[in-house]
PDB file of C-alpha atoms in Angstrom:
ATOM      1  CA  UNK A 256      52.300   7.057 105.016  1.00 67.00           C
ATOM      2  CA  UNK A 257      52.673   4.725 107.954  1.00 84.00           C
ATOM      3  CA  UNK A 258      52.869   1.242 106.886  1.00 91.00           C
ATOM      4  CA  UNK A 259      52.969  -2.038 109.053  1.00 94.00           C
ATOM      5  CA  UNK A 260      54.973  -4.816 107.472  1.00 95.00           C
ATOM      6  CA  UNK A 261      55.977  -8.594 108.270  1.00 95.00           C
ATOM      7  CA  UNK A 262      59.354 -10.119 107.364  1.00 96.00           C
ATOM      8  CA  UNK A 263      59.020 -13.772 106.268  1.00 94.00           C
ATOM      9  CA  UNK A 264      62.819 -14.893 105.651  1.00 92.00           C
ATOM     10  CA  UNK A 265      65.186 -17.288 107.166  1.00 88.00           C
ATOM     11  CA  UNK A 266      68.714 -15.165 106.220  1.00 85.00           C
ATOM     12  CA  UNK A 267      69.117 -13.016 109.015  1.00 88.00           C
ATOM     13  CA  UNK A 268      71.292 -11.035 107.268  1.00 87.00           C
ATOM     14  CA  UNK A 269      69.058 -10.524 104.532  1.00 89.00           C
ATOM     15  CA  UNK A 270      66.313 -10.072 106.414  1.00 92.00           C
ATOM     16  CA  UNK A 271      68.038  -7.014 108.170  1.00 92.00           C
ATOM     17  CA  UNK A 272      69.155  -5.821 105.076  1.00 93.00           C
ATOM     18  CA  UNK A 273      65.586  -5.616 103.901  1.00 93.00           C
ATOM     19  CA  UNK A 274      64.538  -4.119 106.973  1.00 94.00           C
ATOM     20  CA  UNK A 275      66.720  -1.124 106.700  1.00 94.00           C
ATOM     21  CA  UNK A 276      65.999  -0.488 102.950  1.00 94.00           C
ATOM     22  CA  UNK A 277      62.544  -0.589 103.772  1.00 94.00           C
ATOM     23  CA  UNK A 278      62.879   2.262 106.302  1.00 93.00           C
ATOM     24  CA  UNK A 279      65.135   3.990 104.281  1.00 93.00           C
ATOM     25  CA  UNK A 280      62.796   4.554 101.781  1.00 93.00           C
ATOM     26  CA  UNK A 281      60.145   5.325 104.466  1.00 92.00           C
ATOM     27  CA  UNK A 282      60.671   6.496 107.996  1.00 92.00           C
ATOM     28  CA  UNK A 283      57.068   5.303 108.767  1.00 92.00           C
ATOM     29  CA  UNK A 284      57.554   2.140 107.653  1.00 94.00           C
ATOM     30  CA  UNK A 285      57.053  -0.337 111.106  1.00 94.00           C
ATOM     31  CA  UNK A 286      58.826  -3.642 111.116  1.00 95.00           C
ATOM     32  CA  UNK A 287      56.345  -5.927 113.227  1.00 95.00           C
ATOM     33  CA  UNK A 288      58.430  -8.898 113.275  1.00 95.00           C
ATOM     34  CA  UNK A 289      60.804 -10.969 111.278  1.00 96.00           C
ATOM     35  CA  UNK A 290      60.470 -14.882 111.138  1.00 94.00           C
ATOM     36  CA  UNK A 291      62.635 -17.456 109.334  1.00 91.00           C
ATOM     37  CA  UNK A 292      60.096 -20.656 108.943  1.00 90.00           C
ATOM     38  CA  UNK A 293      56.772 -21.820 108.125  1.00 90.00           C
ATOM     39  CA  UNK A 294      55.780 -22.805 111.367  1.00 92.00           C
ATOM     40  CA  UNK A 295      56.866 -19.703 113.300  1.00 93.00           C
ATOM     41  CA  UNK A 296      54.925 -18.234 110.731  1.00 94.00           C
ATOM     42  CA  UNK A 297      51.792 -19.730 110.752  1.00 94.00           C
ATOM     43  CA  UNK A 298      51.366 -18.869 114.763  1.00 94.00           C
ATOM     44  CA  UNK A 299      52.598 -15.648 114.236  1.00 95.00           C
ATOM     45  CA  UNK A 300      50.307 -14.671 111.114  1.00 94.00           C
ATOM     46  CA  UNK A 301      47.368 -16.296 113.044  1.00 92.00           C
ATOM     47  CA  UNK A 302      47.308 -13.859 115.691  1.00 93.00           C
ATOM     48  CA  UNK A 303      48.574 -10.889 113.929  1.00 93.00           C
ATOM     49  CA  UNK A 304      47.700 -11.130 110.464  1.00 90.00           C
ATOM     50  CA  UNK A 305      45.369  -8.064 110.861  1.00 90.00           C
ATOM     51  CA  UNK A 306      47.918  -6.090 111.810  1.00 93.00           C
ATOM     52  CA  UNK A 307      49.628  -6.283 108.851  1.00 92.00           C
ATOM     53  CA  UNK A 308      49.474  -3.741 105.882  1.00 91.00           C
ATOM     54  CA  UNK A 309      51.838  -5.923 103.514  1.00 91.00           C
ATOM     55  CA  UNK A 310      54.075  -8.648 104.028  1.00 91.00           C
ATOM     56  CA  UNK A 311      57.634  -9.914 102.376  1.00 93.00           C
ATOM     57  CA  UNK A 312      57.856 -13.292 102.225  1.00 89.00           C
ATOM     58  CA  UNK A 313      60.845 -15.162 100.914  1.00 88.00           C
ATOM     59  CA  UNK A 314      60.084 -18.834  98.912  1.00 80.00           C
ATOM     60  CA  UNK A 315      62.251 -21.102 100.662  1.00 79.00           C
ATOM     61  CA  UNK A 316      62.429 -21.278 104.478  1.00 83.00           C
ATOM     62  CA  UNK A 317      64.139 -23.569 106.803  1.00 79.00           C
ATOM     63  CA  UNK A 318      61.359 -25.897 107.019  1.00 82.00           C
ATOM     64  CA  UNK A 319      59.718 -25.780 103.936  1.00 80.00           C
ATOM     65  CA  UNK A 320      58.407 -23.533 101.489  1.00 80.00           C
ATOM     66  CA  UNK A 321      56.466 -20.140 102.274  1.00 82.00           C
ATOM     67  CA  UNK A 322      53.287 -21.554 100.311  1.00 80.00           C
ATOM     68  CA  UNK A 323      53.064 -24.125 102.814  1.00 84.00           C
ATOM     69  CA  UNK A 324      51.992 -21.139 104.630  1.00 88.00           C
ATOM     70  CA  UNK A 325      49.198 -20.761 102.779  1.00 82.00           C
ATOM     71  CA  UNK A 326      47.766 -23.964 102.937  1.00 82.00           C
ATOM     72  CA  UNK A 327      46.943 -23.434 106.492  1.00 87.00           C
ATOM     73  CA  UNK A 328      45.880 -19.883 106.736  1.00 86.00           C
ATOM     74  CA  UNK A 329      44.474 -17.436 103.855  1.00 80.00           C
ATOM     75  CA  UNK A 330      46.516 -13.871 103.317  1.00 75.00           C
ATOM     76  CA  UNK A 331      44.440 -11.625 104.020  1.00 80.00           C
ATOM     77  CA  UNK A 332      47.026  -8.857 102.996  1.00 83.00           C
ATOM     78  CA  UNK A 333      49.218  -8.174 100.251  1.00 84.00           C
ATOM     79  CA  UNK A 334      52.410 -10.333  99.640  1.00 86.00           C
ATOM     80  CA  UNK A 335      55.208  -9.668  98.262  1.00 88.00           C
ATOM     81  CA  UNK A 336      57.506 -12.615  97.765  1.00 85.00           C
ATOM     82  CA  UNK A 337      61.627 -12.782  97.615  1.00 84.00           C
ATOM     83  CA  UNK A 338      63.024 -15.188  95.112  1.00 78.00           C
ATOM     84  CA  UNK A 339      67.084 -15.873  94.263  1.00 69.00           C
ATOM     85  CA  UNK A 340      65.851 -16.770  90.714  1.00 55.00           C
ATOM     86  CA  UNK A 341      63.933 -19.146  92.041  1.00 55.00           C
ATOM     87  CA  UNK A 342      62.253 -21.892  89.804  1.00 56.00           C
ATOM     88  CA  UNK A 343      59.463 -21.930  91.668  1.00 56.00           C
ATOM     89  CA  UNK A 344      59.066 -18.630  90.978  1.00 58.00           C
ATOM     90  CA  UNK A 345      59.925 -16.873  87.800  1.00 59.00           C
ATOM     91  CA  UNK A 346      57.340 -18.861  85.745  1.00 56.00           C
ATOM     92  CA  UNK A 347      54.649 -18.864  87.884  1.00 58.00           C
ATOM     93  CA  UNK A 348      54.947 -15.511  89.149  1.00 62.00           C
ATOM     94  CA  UNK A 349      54.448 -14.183  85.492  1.00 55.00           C
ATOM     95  CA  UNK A 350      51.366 -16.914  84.786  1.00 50.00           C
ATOM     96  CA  UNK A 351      49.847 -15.303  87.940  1.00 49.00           C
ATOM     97  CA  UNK A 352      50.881 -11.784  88.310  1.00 52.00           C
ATOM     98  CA  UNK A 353      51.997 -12.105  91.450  1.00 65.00           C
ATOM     99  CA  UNK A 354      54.601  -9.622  92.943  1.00 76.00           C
ATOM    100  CA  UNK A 355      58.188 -10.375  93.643  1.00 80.00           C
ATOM    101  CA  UNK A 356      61.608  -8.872  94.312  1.00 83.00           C
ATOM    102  CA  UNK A 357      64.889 -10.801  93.226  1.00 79.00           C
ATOM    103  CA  UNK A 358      67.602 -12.018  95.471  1.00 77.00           C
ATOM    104  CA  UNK A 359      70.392 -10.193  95.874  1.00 73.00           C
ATOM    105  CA  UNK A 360      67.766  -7.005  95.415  1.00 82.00           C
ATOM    106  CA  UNK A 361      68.752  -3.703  94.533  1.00 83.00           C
ATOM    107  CA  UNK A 362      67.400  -0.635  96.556  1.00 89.00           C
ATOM    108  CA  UNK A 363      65.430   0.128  93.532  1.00 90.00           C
ATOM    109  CA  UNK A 364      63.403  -3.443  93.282  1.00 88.00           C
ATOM    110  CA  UNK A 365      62.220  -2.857  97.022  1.00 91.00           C
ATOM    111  CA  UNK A 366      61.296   0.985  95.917  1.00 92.00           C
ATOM    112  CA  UNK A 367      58.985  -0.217  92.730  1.00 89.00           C
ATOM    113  CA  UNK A 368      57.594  -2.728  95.173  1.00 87.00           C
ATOM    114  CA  UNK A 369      56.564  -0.275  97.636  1.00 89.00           C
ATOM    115  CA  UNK A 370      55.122   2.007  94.928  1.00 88.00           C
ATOM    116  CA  UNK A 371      53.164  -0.835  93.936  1.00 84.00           C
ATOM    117  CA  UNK A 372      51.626  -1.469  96.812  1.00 85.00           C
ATOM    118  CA  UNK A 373      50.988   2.046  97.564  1.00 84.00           C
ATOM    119  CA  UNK A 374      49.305   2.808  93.942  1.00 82.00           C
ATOM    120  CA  UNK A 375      46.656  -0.326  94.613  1.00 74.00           C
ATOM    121  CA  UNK A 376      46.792   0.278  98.538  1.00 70.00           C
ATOM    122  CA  UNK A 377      42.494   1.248  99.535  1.00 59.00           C
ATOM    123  CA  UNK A 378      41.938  -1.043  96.101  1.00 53.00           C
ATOM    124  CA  UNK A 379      39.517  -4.372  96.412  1.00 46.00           C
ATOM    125  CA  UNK A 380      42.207  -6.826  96.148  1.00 49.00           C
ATOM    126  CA  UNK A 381      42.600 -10.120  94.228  1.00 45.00           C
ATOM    127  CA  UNK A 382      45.833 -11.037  95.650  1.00 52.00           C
ATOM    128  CA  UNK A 383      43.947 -13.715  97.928  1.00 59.00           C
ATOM    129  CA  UNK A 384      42.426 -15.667  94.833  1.00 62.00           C
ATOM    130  CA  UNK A 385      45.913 -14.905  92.530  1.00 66.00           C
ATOM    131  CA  UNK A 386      47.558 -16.810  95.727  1.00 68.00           C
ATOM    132  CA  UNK A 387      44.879 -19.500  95.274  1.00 66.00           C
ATOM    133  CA  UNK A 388      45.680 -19.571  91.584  1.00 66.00           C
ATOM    134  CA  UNK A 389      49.580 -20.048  92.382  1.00 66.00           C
ATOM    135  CA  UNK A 390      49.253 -22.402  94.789  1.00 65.00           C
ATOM    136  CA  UNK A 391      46.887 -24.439  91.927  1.00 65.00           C
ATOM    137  CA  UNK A 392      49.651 -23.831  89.721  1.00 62.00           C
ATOM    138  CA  UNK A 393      52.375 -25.173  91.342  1.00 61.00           C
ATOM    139  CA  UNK A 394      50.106 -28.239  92.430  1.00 59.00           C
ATOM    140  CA  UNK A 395      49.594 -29.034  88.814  1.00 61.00           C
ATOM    141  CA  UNK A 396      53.568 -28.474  88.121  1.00 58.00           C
ATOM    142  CA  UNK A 397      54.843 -30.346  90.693  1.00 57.00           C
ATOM    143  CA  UNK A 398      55.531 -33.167  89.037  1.00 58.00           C
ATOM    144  CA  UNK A 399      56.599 -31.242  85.729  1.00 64.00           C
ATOM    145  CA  UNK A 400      58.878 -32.808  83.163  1.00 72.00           C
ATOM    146  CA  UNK A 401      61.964 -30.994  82.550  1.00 84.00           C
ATOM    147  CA  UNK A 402      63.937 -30.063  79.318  1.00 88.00           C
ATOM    148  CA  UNK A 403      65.805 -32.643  77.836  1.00 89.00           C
ATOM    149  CA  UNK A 404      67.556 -30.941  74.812  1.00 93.00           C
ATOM    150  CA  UNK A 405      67.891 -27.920  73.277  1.00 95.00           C
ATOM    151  CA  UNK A 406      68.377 -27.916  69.311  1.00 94.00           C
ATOM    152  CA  UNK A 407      70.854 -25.884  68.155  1.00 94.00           C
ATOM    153  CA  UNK A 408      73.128 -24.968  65.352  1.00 91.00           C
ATOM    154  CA  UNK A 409      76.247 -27.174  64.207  1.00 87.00           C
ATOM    155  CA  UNK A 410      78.366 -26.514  60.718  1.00 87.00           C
ATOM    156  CA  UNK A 411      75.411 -25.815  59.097  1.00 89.00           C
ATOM    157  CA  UNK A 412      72.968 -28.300  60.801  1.00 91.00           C
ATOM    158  CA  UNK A 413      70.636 -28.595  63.617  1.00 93.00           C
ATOM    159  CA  UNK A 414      71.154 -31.491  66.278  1.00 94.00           C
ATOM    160  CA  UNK A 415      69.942 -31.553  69.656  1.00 94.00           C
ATOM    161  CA  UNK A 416      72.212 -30.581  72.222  1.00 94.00           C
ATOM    162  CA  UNK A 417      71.605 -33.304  75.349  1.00 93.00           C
ATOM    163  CA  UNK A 418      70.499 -30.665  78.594  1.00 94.00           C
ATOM    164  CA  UNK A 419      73.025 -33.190  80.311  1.00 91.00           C
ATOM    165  CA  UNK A 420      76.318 -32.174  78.625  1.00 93.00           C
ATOM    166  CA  UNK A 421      75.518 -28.610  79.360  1.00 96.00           C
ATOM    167  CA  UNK A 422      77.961 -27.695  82.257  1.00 96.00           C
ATOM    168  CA  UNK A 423      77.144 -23.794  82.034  1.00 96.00           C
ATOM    169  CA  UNK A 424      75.204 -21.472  80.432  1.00 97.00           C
ATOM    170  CA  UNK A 425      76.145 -18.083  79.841  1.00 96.00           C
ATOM    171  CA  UNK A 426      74.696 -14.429  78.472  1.00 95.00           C
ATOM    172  CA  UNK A 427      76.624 -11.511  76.908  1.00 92.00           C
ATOM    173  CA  UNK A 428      74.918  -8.717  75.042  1.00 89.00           C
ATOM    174  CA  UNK A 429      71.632 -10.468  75.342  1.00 89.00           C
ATOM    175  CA  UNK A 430      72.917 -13.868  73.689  1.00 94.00           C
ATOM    176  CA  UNK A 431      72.908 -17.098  75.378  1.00 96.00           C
ATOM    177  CA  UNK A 432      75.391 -19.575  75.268  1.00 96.00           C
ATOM    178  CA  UNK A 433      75.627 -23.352  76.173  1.00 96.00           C
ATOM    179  CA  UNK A 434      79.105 -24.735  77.525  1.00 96.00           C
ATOM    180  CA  UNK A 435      79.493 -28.448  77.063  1.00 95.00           C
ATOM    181  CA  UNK A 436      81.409 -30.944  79.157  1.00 90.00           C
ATOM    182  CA  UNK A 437      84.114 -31.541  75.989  1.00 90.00           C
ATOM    183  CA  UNK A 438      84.360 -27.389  75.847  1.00 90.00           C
ATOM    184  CA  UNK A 439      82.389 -26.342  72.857  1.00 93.00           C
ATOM    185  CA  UNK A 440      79.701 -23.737  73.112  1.00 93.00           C
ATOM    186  CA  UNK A 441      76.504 -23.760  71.279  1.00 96.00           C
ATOM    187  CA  UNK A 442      74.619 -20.291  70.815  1.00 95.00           C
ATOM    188  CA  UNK A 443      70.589 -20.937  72.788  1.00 95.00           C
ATOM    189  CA  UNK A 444      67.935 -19.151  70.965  1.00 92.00           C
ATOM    190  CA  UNK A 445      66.242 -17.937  74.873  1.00 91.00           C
ATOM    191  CA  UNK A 446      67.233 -15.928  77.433  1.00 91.00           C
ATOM    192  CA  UNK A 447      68.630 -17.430  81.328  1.00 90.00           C
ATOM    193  CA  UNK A 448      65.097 -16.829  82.667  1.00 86.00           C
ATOM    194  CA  UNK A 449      63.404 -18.730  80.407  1.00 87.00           C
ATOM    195  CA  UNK A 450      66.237 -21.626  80.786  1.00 90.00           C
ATOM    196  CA  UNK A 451      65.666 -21.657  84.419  1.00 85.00           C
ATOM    197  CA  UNK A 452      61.901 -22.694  83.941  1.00 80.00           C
ATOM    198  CA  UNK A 453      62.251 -25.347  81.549  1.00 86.00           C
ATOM    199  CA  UNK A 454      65.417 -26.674  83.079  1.00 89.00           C
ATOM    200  CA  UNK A 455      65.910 -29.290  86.515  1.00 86.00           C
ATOM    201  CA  UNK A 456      66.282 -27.155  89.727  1.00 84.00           C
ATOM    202  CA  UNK A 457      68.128 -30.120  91.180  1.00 84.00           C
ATOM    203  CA  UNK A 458      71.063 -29.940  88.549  1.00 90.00           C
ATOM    204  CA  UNK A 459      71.069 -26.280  88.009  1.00 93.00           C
ATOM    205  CA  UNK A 460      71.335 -23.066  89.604  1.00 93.00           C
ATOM    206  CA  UNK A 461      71.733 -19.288  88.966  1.00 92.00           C
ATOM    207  CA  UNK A 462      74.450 -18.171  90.135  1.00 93.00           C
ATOM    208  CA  UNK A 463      74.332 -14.733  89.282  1.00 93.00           C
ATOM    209  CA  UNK A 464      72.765 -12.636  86.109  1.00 90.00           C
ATOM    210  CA  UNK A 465      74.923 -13.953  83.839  1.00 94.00           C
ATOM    211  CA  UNK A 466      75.663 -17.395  85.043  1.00 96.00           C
ATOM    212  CA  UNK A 467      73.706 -20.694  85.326  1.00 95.00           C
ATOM    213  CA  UNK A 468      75.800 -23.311  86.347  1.00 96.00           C
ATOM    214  CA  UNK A 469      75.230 -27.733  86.353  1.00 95.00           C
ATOM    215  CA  UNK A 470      75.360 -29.456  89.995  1.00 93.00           C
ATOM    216  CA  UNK A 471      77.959 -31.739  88.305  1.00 92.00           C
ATOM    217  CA  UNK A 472      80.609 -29.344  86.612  1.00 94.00           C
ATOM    218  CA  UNK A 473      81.404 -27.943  89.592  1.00 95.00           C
ATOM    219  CA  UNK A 474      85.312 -28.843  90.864  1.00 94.00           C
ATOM    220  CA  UNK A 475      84.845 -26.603  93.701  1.00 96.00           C
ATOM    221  CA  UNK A 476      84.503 -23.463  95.230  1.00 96.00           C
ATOM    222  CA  UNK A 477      86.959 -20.345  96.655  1.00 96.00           C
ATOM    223  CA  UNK A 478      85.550 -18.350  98.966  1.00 95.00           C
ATOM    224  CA  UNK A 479      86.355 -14.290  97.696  1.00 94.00           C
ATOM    225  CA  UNK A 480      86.049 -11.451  99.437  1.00 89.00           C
ATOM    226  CA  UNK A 481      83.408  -9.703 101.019  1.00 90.00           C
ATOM    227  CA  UNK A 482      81.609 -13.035 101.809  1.00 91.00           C
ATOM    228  CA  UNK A 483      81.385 -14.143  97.938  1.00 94.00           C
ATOM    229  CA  UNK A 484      81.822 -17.303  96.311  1.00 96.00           C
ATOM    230  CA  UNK A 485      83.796 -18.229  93.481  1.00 96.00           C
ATOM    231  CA  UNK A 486      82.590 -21.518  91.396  1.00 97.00           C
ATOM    232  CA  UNK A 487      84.902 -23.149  89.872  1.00 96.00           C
ATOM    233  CA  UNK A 488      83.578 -24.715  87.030  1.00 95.00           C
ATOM    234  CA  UNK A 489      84.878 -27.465  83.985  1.00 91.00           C
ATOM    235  CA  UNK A 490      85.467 -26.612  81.615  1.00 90.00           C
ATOM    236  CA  UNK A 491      87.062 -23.274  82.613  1.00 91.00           C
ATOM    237  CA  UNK A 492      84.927 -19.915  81.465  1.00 92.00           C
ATOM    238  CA  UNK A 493      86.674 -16.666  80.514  1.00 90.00           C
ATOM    239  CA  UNK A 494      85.459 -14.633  83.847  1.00 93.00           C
ATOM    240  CA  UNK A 495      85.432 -15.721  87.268  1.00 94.00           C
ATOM    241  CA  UNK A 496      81.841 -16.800  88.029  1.00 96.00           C
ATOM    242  CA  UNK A 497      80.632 -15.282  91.272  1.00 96.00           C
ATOM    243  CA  UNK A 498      77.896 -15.986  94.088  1.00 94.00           C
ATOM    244  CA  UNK A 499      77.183 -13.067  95.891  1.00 92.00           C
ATOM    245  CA  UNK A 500      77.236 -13.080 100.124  1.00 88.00           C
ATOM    246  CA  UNK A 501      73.610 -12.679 100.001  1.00 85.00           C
ATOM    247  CA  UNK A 502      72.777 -15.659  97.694  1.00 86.00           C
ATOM    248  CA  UNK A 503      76.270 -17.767  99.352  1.00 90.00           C
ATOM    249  CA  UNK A 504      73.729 -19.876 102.075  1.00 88.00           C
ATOM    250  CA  UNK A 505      71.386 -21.089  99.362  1.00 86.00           C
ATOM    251  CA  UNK A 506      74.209 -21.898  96.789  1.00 90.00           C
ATOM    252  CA  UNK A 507      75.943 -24.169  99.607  1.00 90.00           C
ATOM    253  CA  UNK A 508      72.778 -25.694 100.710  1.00 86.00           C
ATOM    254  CA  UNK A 509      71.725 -26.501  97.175  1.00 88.00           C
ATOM    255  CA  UNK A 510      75.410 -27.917  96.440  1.00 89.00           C
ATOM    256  CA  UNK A 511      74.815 -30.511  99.816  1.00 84.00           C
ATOM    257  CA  UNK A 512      71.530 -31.170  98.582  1.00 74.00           C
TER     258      UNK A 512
END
């Protein structure tokens, strides 16, 4: 089945990436073109929005984010957005059923995407007025109040744990952890996505599945092979926590923030 799709993302080498998974999964699929900011965009999508079966659309772009996008002209074609655990995201992706892949994807996230599209493909869509919805959302959020604490246990009593003396959080077989700046660890009754949404973008980030890390416990950073990162945290954790290449741009650009 022939497809026609738009690339919205400002990683080049992600956006190739994406492009060749797409037509490895199908030959048919045509590329129309790839563009890295709202603006390019906008006049692109203005012209040749009817062209488009489906498009990808990653959240932040070089000059803002892709809703902005939205705010000038109305989708008039599916969208699927790419996310690096965004916070913008996760929660209001799953209050509006939106669709979404994660960054660094796997082959298989872009496959169920496709096959997504493909079951509901000829189907009256309400992506337009679920985009409305999201954009409502985040208008509402956007000056959300973040977690302060998290109460947890301590020799057999509760106190709340400060969100600001948590240098790291952690999973391992499905339990979360919270490392504090003096190096004790408190078990979190959630899970990292859940963290994520309650928790300040601007002093945390994802670094990986199994890793959220705070802006100011980082000492600094070795760059590892195959265009990784290694953050080097305080206190020290028992495994090396790694950024992969595809998620090393944002990491770094959050870190200068």
């Amino acid at each position: 089945m022939s497809i026609n799709i738009a690339i919205i993302e400002d990683e080049p080498a992600i956006a190739r990436n994406l492009e060749f998974t797409l037509k490895e999964l199908n030959p048919e699929i045509q590329v129309l073109n790839k563009m890295d900011s709202v603006k390019s965009s906008v006049d692109w999508l203005q012209e040749n929005m009817d062209a488009c079966d489906l498009l990808f659309m990653d959240i932040r772009l070089t000059d803002g984010l892709s809703f902005d996008i939205f705010k000038i002209i109305k989708p008039s074609v599916p969208v699927i957005f790419i996310t690096a655990y965004d916070h913008y995201a996760l929660e209001a992706f799953k209050v509006n059923g939106l669709d979404y892949i994660l960054k660094p994807f796997e082959r298989d996230e872009v496959a169920n995407a496709l096959q997504k599209f493909r079951d509901t493909r000829g189907i009256k869509s309400t992506g337009n007025d679920k985009i409305q919805e999201l954009l409502n959302y985040l208008q509402t959020n956007e000056n959300k109040s973040y977690r302060e604490a998290y109460l947890v246990h301590f020799q057999n009593k509760l106190i709340p744990l400060p969100v600001e003396k948590i240098h790291w959080f952690f999973t391992e077989q499905e339990v979360v952890y919270a490392h504090t700046s003096d190096g004790k660890k408190y078990i979190i009754d959630s899970t990292l996505d859940k963290i994520l949404a309650e928790i300040s973008p601007k002093l945390f980030y994802r670094a990986n599945r199994q890793f959220i890390v705070q802006r100011w416990a980082v000492k600094d950073i070795d760059f590892y092979f195959n265009g990784r990162l290694i953050i080097n945290v305080e206190p020290r954790p028992h495994e090396k926590i790694i950024v992969s290449k595809a998620k090393a741009p944002e990491f770094k650009k959050w870190l200068d923030e």
